[in-house]
CSV table of C-alpha atoms (C1' of nucleotides) and ligand atoms in Angstrom, one decimal:
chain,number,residue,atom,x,y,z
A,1,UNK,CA,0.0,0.0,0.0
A,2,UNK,CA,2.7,2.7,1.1
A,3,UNK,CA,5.8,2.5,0.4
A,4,UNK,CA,7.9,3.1,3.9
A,5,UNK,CA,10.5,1.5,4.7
A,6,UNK,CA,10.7,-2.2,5.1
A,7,UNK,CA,11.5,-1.5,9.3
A,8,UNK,CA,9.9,2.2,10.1
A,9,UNK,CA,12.6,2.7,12.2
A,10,UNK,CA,15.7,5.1,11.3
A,11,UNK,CA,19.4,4.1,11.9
A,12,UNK,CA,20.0,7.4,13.4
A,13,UNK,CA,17.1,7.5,15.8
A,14,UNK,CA,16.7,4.4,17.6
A,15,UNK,CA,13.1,4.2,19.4
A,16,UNK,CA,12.9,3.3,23.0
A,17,UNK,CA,11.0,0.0,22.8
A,18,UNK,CA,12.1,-3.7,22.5
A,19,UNK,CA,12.4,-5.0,18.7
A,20,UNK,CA,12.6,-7.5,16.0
A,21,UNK,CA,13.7,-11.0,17.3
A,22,UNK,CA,13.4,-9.7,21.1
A,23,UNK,CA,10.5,-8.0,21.3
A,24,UNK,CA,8.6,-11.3,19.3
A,25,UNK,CA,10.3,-13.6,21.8
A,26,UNK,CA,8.5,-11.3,24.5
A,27,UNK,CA,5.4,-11.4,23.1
A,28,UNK,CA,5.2,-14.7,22.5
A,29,UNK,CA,6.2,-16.0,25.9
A,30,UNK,CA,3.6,-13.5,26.9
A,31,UNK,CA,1.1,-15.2,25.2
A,32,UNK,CA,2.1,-18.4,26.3
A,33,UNK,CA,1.9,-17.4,29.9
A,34,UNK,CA,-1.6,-16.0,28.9
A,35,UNK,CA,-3.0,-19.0,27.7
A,36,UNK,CA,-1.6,-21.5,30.1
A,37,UNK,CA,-3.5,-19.0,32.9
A,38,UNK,CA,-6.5,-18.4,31.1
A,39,UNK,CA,-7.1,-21.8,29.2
A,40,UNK,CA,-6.5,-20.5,26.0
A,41,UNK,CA,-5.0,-22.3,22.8
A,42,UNK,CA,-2.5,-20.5,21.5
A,43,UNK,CA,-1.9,-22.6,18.5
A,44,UNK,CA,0.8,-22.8,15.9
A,45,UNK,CA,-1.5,-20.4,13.4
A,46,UNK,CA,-1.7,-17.8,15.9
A,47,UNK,CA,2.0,-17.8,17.3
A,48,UNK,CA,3.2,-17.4,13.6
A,49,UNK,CA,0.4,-14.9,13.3
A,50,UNK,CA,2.2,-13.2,16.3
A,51,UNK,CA,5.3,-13.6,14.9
A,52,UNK,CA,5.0,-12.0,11.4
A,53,UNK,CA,3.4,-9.1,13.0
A,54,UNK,CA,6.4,-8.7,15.7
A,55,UNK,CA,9.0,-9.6,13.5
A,56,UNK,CA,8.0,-6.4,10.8
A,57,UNK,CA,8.4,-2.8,12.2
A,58,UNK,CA,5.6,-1.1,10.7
A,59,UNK,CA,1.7,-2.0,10.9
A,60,UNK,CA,1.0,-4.8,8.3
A,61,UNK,CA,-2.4,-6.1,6.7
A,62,UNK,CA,-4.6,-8.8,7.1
A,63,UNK,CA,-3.6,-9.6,3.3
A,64,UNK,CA,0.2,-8.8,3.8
A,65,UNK,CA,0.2,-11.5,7.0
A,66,UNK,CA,-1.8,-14.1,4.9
A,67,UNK,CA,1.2,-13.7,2.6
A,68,UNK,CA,4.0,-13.9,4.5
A,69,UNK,CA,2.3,-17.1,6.2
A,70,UNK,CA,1.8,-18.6,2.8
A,71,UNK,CA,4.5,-20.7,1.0
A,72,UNK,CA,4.9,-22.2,-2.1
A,73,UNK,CA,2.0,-24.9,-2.2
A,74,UNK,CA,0.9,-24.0,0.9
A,75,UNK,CA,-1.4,-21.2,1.2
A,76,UNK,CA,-3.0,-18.9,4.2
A,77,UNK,CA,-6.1,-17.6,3.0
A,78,UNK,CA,-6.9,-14.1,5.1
A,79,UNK,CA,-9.9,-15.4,6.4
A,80,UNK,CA,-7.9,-17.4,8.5
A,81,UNK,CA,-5.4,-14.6,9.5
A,82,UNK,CA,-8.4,-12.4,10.6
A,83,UNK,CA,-9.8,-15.0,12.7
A,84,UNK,CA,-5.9,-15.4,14.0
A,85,UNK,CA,-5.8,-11.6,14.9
A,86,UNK,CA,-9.5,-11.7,16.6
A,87,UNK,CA,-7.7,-14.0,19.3
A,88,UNK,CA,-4.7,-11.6,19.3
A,89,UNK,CA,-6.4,-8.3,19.3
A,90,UNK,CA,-8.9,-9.5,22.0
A,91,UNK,CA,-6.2,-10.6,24.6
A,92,UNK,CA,-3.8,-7.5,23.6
A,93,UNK,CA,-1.0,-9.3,21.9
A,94,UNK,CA,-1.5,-7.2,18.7
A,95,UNK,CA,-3.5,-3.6,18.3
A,96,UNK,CA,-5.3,-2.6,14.9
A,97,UNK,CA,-4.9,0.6,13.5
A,98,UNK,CA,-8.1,1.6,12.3
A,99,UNK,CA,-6.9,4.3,9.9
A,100,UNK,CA,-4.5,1.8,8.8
A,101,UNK,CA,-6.6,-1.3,8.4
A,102,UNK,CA,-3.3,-2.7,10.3
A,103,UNK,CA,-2.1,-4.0,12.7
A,104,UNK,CA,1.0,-3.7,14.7
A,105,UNK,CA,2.3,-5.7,18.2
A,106,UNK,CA,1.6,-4.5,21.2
A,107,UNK,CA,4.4,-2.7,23.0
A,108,UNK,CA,3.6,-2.5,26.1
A,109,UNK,CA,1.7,-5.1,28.3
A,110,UNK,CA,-0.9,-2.8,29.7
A,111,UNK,CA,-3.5,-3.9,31.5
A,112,UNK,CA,-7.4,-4.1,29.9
A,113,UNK,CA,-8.3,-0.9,31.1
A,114,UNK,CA,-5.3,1.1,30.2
A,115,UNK,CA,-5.9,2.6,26.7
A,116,UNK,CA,-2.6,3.3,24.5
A,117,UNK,CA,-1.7,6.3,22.4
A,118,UNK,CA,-0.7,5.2,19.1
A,119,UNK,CA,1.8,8.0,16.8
A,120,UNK,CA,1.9,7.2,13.4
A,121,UNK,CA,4.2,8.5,11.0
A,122,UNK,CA,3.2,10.1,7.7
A,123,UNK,CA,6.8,10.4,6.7
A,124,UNK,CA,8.3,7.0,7.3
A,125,UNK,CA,5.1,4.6,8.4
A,126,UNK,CA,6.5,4.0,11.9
A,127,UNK,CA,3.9,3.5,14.7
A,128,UNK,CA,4.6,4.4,18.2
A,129,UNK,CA,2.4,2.9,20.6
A,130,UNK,CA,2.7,5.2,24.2
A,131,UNK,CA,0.4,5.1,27.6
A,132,UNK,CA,-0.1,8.4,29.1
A,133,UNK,CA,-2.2,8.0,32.1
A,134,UNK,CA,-2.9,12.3,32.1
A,135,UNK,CA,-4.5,11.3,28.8
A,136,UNK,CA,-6.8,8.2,30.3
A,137,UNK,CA,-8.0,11.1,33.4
A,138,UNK,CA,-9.4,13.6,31.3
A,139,UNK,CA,-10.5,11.0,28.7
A,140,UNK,CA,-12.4,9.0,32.0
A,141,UNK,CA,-13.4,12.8,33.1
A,142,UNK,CA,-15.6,13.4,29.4
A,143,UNK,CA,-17.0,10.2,29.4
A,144,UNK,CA,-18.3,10.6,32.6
A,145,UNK,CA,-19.5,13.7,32.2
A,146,UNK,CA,-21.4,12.7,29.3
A,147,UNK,CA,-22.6,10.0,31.0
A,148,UNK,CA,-21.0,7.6,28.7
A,149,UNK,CA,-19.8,3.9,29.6
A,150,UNK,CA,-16.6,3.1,27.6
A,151,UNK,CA,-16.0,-0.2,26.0
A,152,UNK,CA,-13.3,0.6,24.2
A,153,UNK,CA,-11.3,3.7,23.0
A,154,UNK,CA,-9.1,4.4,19.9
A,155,UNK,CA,-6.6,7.1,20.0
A,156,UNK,CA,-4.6,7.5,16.8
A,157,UNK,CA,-2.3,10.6,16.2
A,158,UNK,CA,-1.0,11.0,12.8
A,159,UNK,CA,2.0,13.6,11.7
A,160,UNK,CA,5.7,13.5,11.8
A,161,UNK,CA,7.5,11.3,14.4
A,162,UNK,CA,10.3,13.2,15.6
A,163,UNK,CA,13.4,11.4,13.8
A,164,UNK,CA,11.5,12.5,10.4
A,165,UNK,CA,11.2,16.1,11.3
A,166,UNK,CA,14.4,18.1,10.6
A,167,UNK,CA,14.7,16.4,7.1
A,168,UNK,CA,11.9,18.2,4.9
A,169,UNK,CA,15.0,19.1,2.4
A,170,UNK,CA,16.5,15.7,2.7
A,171,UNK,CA,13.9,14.4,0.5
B,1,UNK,CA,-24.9,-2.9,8.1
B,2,UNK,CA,-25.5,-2.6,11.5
B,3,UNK,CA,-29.7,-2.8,12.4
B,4,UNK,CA,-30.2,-0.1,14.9
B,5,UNK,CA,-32.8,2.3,15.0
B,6,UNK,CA,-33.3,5.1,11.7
B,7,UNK,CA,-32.0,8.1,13.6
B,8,UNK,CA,-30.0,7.0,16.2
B,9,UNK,CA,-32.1,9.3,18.9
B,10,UNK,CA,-34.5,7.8,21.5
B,11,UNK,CA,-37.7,9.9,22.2
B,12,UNK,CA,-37.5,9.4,26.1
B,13,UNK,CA,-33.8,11.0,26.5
B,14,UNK,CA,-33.2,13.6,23.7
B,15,UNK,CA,-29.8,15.2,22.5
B,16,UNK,CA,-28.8,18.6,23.0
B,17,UNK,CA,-27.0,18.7,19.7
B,18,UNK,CA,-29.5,20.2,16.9
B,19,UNK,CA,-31.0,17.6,14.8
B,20,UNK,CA,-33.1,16.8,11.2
B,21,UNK,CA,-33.6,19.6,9.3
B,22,UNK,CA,-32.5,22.1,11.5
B,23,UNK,CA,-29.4,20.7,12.0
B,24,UNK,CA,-29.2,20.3,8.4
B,25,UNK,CA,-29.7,24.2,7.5
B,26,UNK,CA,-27.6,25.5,9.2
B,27,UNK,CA,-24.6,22.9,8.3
B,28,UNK,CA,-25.7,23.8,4.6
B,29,UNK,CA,-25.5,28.0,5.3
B,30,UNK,CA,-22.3,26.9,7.2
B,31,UNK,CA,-20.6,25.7,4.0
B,32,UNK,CA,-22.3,28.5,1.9
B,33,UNK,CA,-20.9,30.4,3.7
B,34,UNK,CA,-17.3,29.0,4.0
B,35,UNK,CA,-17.4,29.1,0.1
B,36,UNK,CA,-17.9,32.4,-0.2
B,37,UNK,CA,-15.2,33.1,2.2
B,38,UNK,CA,-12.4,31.1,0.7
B,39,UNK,CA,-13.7,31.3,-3.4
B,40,UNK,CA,-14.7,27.5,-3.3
B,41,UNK,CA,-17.5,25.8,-5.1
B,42,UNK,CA,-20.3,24.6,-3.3
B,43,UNK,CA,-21.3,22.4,-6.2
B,44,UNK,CA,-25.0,20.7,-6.1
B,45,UNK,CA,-23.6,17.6,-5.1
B,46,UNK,CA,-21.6,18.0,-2.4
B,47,UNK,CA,-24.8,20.0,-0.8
B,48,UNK,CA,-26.9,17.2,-1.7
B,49,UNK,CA,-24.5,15.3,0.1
B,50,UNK,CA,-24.1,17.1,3.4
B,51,UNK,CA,-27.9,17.2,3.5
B,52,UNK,CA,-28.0,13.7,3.4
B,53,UNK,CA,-25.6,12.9,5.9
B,54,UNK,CA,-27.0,15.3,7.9
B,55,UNK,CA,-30.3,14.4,7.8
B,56,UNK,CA,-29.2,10.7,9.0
B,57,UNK,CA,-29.1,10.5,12.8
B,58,UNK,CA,-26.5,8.0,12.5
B,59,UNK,CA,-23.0,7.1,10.6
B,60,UNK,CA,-23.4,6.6,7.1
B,61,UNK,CA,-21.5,4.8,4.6
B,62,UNK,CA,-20.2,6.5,1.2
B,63,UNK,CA,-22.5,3.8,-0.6
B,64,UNK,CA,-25.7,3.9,1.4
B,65,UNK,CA,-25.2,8.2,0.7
B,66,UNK,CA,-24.8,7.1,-3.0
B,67,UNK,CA,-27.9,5.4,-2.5
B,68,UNK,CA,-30.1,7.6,-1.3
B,69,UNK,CA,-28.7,10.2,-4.0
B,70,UNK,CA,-29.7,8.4,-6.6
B,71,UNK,CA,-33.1,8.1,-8.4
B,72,UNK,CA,-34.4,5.6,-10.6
B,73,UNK,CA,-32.9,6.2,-13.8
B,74,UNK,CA,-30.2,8.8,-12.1
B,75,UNK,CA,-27.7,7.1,-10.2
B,76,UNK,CA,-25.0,8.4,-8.5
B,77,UNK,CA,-21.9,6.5,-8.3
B,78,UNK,CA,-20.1,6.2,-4.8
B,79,UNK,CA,-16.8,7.0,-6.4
B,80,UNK,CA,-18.7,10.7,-6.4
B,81,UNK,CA,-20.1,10.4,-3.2
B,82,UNK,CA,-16.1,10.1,-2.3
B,83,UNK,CA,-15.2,12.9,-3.6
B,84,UNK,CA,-18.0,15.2,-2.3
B,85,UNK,CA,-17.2,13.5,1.0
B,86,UNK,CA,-13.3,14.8,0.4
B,87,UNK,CA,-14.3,17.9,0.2
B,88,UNK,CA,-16.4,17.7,3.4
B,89,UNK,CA,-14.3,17.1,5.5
B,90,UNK,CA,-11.7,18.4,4.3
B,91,UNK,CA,-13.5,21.7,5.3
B,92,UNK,CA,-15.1,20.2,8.7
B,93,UNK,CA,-18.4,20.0,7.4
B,94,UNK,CA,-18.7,16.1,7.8
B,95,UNK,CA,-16.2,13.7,10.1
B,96,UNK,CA,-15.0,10.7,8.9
B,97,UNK,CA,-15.4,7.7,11.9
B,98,UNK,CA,-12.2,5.4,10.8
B,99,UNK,CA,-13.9,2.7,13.2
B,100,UNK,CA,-16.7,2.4,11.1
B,101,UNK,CA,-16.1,3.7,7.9
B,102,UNK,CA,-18.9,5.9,7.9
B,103,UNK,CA,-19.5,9.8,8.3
B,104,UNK,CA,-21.4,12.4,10.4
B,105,UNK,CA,-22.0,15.5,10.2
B,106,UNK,CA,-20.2,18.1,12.1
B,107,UNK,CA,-21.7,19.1,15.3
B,108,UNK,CA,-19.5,21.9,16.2
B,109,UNK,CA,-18.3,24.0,14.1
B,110,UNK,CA,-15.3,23.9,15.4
B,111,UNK,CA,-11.9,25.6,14.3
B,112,UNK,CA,-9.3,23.5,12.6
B,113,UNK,CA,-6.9,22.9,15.4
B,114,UNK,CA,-9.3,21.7,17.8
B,115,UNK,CA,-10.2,18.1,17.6
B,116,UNK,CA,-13.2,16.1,18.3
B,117,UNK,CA,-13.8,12.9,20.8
B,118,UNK,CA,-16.6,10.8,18.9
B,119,UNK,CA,-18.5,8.8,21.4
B,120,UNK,CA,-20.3,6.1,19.5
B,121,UNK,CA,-22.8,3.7,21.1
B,122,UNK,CA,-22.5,-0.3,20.8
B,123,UNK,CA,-26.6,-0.1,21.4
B,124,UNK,CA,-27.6,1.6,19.3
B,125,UNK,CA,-25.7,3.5,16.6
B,126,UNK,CA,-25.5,7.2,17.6
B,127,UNK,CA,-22.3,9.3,17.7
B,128,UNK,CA,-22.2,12.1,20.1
B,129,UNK,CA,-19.1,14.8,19.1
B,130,UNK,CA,-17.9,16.5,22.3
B,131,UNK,CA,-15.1,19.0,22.4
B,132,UNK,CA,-12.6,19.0,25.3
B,133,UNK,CA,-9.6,21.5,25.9
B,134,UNK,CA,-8.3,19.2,28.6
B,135,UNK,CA,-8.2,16.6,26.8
B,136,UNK,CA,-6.8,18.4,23.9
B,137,UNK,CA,-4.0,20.1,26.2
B,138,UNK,CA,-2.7,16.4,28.1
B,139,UNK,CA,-2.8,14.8,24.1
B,140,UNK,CA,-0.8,17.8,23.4
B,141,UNK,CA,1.7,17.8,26.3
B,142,UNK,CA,2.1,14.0,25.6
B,143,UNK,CA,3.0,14.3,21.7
B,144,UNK,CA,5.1,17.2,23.0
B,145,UNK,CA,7.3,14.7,25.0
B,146,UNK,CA,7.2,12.1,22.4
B,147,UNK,CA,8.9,15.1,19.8
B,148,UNK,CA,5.6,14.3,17.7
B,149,UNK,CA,4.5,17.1,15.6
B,150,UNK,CA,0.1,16.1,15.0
B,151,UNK,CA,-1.3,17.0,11.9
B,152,UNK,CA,-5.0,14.8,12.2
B,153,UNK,CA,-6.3,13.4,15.6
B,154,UNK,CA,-8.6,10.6,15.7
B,155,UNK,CA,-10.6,9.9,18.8
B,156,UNK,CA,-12.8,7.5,19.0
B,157,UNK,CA,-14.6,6.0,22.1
B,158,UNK,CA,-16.6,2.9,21.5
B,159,UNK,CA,-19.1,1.9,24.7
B,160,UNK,CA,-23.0,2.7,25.4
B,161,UNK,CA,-24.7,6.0,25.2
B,162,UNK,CA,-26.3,7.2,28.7
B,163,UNK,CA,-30.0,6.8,27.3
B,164,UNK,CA,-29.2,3.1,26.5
B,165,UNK,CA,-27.8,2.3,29.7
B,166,UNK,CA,-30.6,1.5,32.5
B,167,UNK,CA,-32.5,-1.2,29.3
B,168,UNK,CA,-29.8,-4.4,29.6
B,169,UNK,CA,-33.3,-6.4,30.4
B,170,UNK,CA,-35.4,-4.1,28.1
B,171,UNK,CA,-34.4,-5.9,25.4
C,1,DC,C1',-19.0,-45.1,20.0
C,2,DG,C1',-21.3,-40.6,19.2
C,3,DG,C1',-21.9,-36.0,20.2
C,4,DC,C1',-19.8,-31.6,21.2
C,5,DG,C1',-16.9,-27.7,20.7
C,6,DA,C1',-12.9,-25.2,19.1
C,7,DC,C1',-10.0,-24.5,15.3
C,8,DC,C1',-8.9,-24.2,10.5
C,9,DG,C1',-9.4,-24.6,5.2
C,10,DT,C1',-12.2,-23.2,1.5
C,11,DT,C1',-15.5,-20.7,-1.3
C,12,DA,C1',-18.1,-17.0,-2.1
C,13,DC,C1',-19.5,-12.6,-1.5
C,14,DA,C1',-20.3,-7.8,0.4
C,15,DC,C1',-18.2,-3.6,1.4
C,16,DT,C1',-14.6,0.1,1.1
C,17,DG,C1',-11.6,2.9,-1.6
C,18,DT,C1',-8.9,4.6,-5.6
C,19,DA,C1',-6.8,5.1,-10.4
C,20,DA,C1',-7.5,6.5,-15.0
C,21,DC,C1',-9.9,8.5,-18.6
C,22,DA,C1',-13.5,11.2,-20.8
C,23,DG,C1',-16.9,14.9,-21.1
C,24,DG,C1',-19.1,19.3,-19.4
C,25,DC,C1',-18.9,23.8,-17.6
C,26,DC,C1',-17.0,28.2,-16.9
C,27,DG,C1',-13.6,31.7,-16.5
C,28,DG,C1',-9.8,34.4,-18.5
C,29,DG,C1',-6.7,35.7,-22.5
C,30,DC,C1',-6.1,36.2,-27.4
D,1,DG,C1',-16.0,35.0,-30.8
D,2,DC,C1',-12.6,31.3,-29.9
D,3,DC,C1',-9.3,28.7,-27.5
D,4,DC,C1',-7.4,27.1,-23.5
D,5,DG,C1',-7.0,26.1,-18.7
D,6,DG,C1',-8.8,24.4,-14.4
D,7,DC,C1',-12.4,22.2,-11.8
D,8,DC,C1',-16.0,19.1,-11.3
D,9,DT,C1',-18.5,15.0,-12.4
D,10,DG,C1',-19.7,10.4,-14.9
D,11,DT,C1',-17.9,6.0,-16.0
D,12,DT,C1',-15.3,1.9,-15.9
D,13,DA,C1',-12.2,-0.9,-13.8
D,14,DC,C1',-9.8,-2.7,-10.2
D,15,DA,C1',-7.4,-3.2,-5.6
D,16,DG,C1',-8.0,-3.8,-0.8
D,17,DT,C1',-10.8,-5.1,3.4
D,18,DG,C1',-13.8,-8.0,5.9
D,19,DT,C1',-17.4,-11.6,6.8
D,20,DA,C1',-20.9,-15.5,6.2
D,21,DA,C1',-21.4,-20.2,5.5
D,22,DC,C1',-20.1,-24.9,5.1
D,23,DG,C1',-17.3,-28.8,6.0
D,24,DG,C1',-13.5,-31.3,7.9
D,25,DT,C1',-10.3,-32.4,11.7
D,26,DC,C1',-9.0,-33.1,16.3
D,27,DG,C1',-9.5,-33.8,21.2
D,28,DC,C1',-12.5,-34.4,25.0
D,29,DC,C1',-16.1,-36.5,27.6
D,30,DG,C1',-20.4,-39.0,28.8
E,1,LIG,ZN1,-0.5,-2.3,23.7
E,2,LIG,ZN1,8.9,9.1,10.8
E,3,LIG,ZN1,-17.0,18.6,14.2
E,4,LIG,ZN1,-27.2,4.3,22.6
DNA sequence: CGGCGACCGTTACACTGTAACAGGCCGGGC
DNA sequence: GCCCGGCCTGTTACAGTGTAACGGTCGCCG
C-alpha cells in the first residue's frame, strides 16, 4: 500500500522499545503465559500470526500476513489470519490501526483498562504505541460527564514522528 | 450494516445537539458560507450530500449516501459520493469515523486545530461529538514529549450512550 | 462409539476505496 | 468569438478489506 520503509525505524534514531527477534520472543512467551492461565489455545497459526506481525516494524495487513504465512504450495487464506488476529487483538497481543486497516504488536503489556496512544508517521510509516495515564483522566473525566460507559477507546495521532522532522529538504 | 434504529435518537432522552432539518440548514449556510469566504465551489452535489448525511441521525457509509442520492434512472456513483465526501471534511463539514467507515455530520463548528472525541454507542448506533480543551491540552503535552508534531487526531470511544444504559433487560 | 466444541481450510460474497480516462462547464486571454 | 485552462462530475475498472457459511479435523467427555 505505502511504500515506507521495510523497518519504520531510522538508523539514526533508535526508538525506546524492545524489537525485531526480542520483542517477538516477549510477546510470544507473553502469550504463552496468557494461555496457560486463562485456558486459551495458543496454536501454531496464531503464534506465527504473532510472529509476522512482531518480527516487521511497521503496521502490516490482514492480506500482507496471509502472505508472508503462505509458501509455495501452501497457502494462508486471510480469512484465516483475521480469525488469528480476533484472538490476538482480543487478549492485547497485537492492536489494529483503524486508519491503517493494520495491525501492529503491542508494545507495552498494559493492563485491559489502560488505553494506548498510538503515533503514526506520515513520513516514514513508523507506529509508536505510548500510555499516558494524564490522557486516560481527562478521557475518563468526558466520558463521565457525558454520561458515557466506555467499551473501548481508539486514539490515533497521525503527523511526523520526531526522527522525520528536521529532514523536509532531505527528501 | 448494523440494524439499529433510523436516527439514532430515543424519544425518552433527547440530545442537546441540533437535529433533522434544523441541523441540516444550518450545516448547509455553514458551507455557503465557508465558500464564499475562501472562493470554493459549493457544487449541487456535495450539498446534496451534506444534506443527506445530515439528515441521518447515524454514521453513514459513502455507498448507502450514494444510494439515497440516486433516483431511478439517475444514479450516483459512490466513487462521487467520495469525492463530495473529500471535500467535506476536508472543510469540517462532515467527520469521517475510521472505526466504522462511515460519516457524520459536524456538530461543532469547530476551528481546525481543535479536535473532536466521537463517542459512539455499541446499542444503538448514535455518535455524540464532544469538544474538550483538557483533553486536547494532556494529548498535546504527551505528543510534546514524544517530539511528535500532530497533523490529524482521531478519537474515538466505543461503549454505550447514557439513554441506553438502565434497558440491559429491556431488550 | 457418538456428540460436542474449538479451530482451521475453502469458497463465495459484500463492502470500502482509488486510479484512470472522458466529457461538461466556466472563467480568462487572445 | 474562440481557444485554453482548471475544476467538477460520470464512468469503468480494479485493488484492498472484511465476513458469512459450510465442511473437515482433532480432542474431550459422557
Ligand atoms: Zn499495547
Ligand atoms: Zn517518521
Ligand atoms: Zn466537528
Ligand atoms: Zn445508545
Amino acid at each position: 500500500m505505502d511504500e515506507h520503509g521495510t523497518c519504520g525505524h531510522h538508523d539514526h534514531a533508535p526508538h525506546d522499545h524492545a524489537h525485531g527477534p526480542g520483542r517477538t520472543a516477549d510477546l510470544v512467551a507473553r502469550a504463552e503465559r496468557l494461555a496457560q492461565d486463562l485456558g486459551l489455545q495458543f496454536t501454531a497459526l496464531r503464534r506465527r500470526t504473532l510472529e509476522v506481525v512482531a518480527d516487521e516494524g511497521r503496521p502490516l495487513g490482514a492480506y500482507d500476513i496471509a502472505e508472508r504465512l503462505s509458501a509455495p504450495g501452501k497457502r494462508v487464506a486471510a480469512v484465516s489470519v483475521y480469525r488469528a488476529l480476533d484472538f490476538l487483538t482480543e487478549h492485547g497481543l497485537v492492536h489494529r490501526i483503524a486508519s491503517r486497516n493494520a495491525f501492529v504488536p503491542c508494545e507495552h503489556g498494559h493492563g485491559a483498562g489502560e488505553s494506548a496512544v498510538f503515533l503514526i508517521c506520515r513520513r516514514c510509516g513508523s507506529v509508536d504505541e505510548t500510555i499516558s495515564a494524564e490522557i486516560e483522566r481527562s478521557l475518563d473525566r468526558t466520558l463521565a460527564q457525558a454520561g458515557f460507559k466506555p467499551a473501548s477507546r481508539i486514539v490515533e495521532i497521525e503527523g511526523e514522528c520526531g526522527a522525520c522532522q528536521g529532514r523536509h529538504e532531505a527528501e
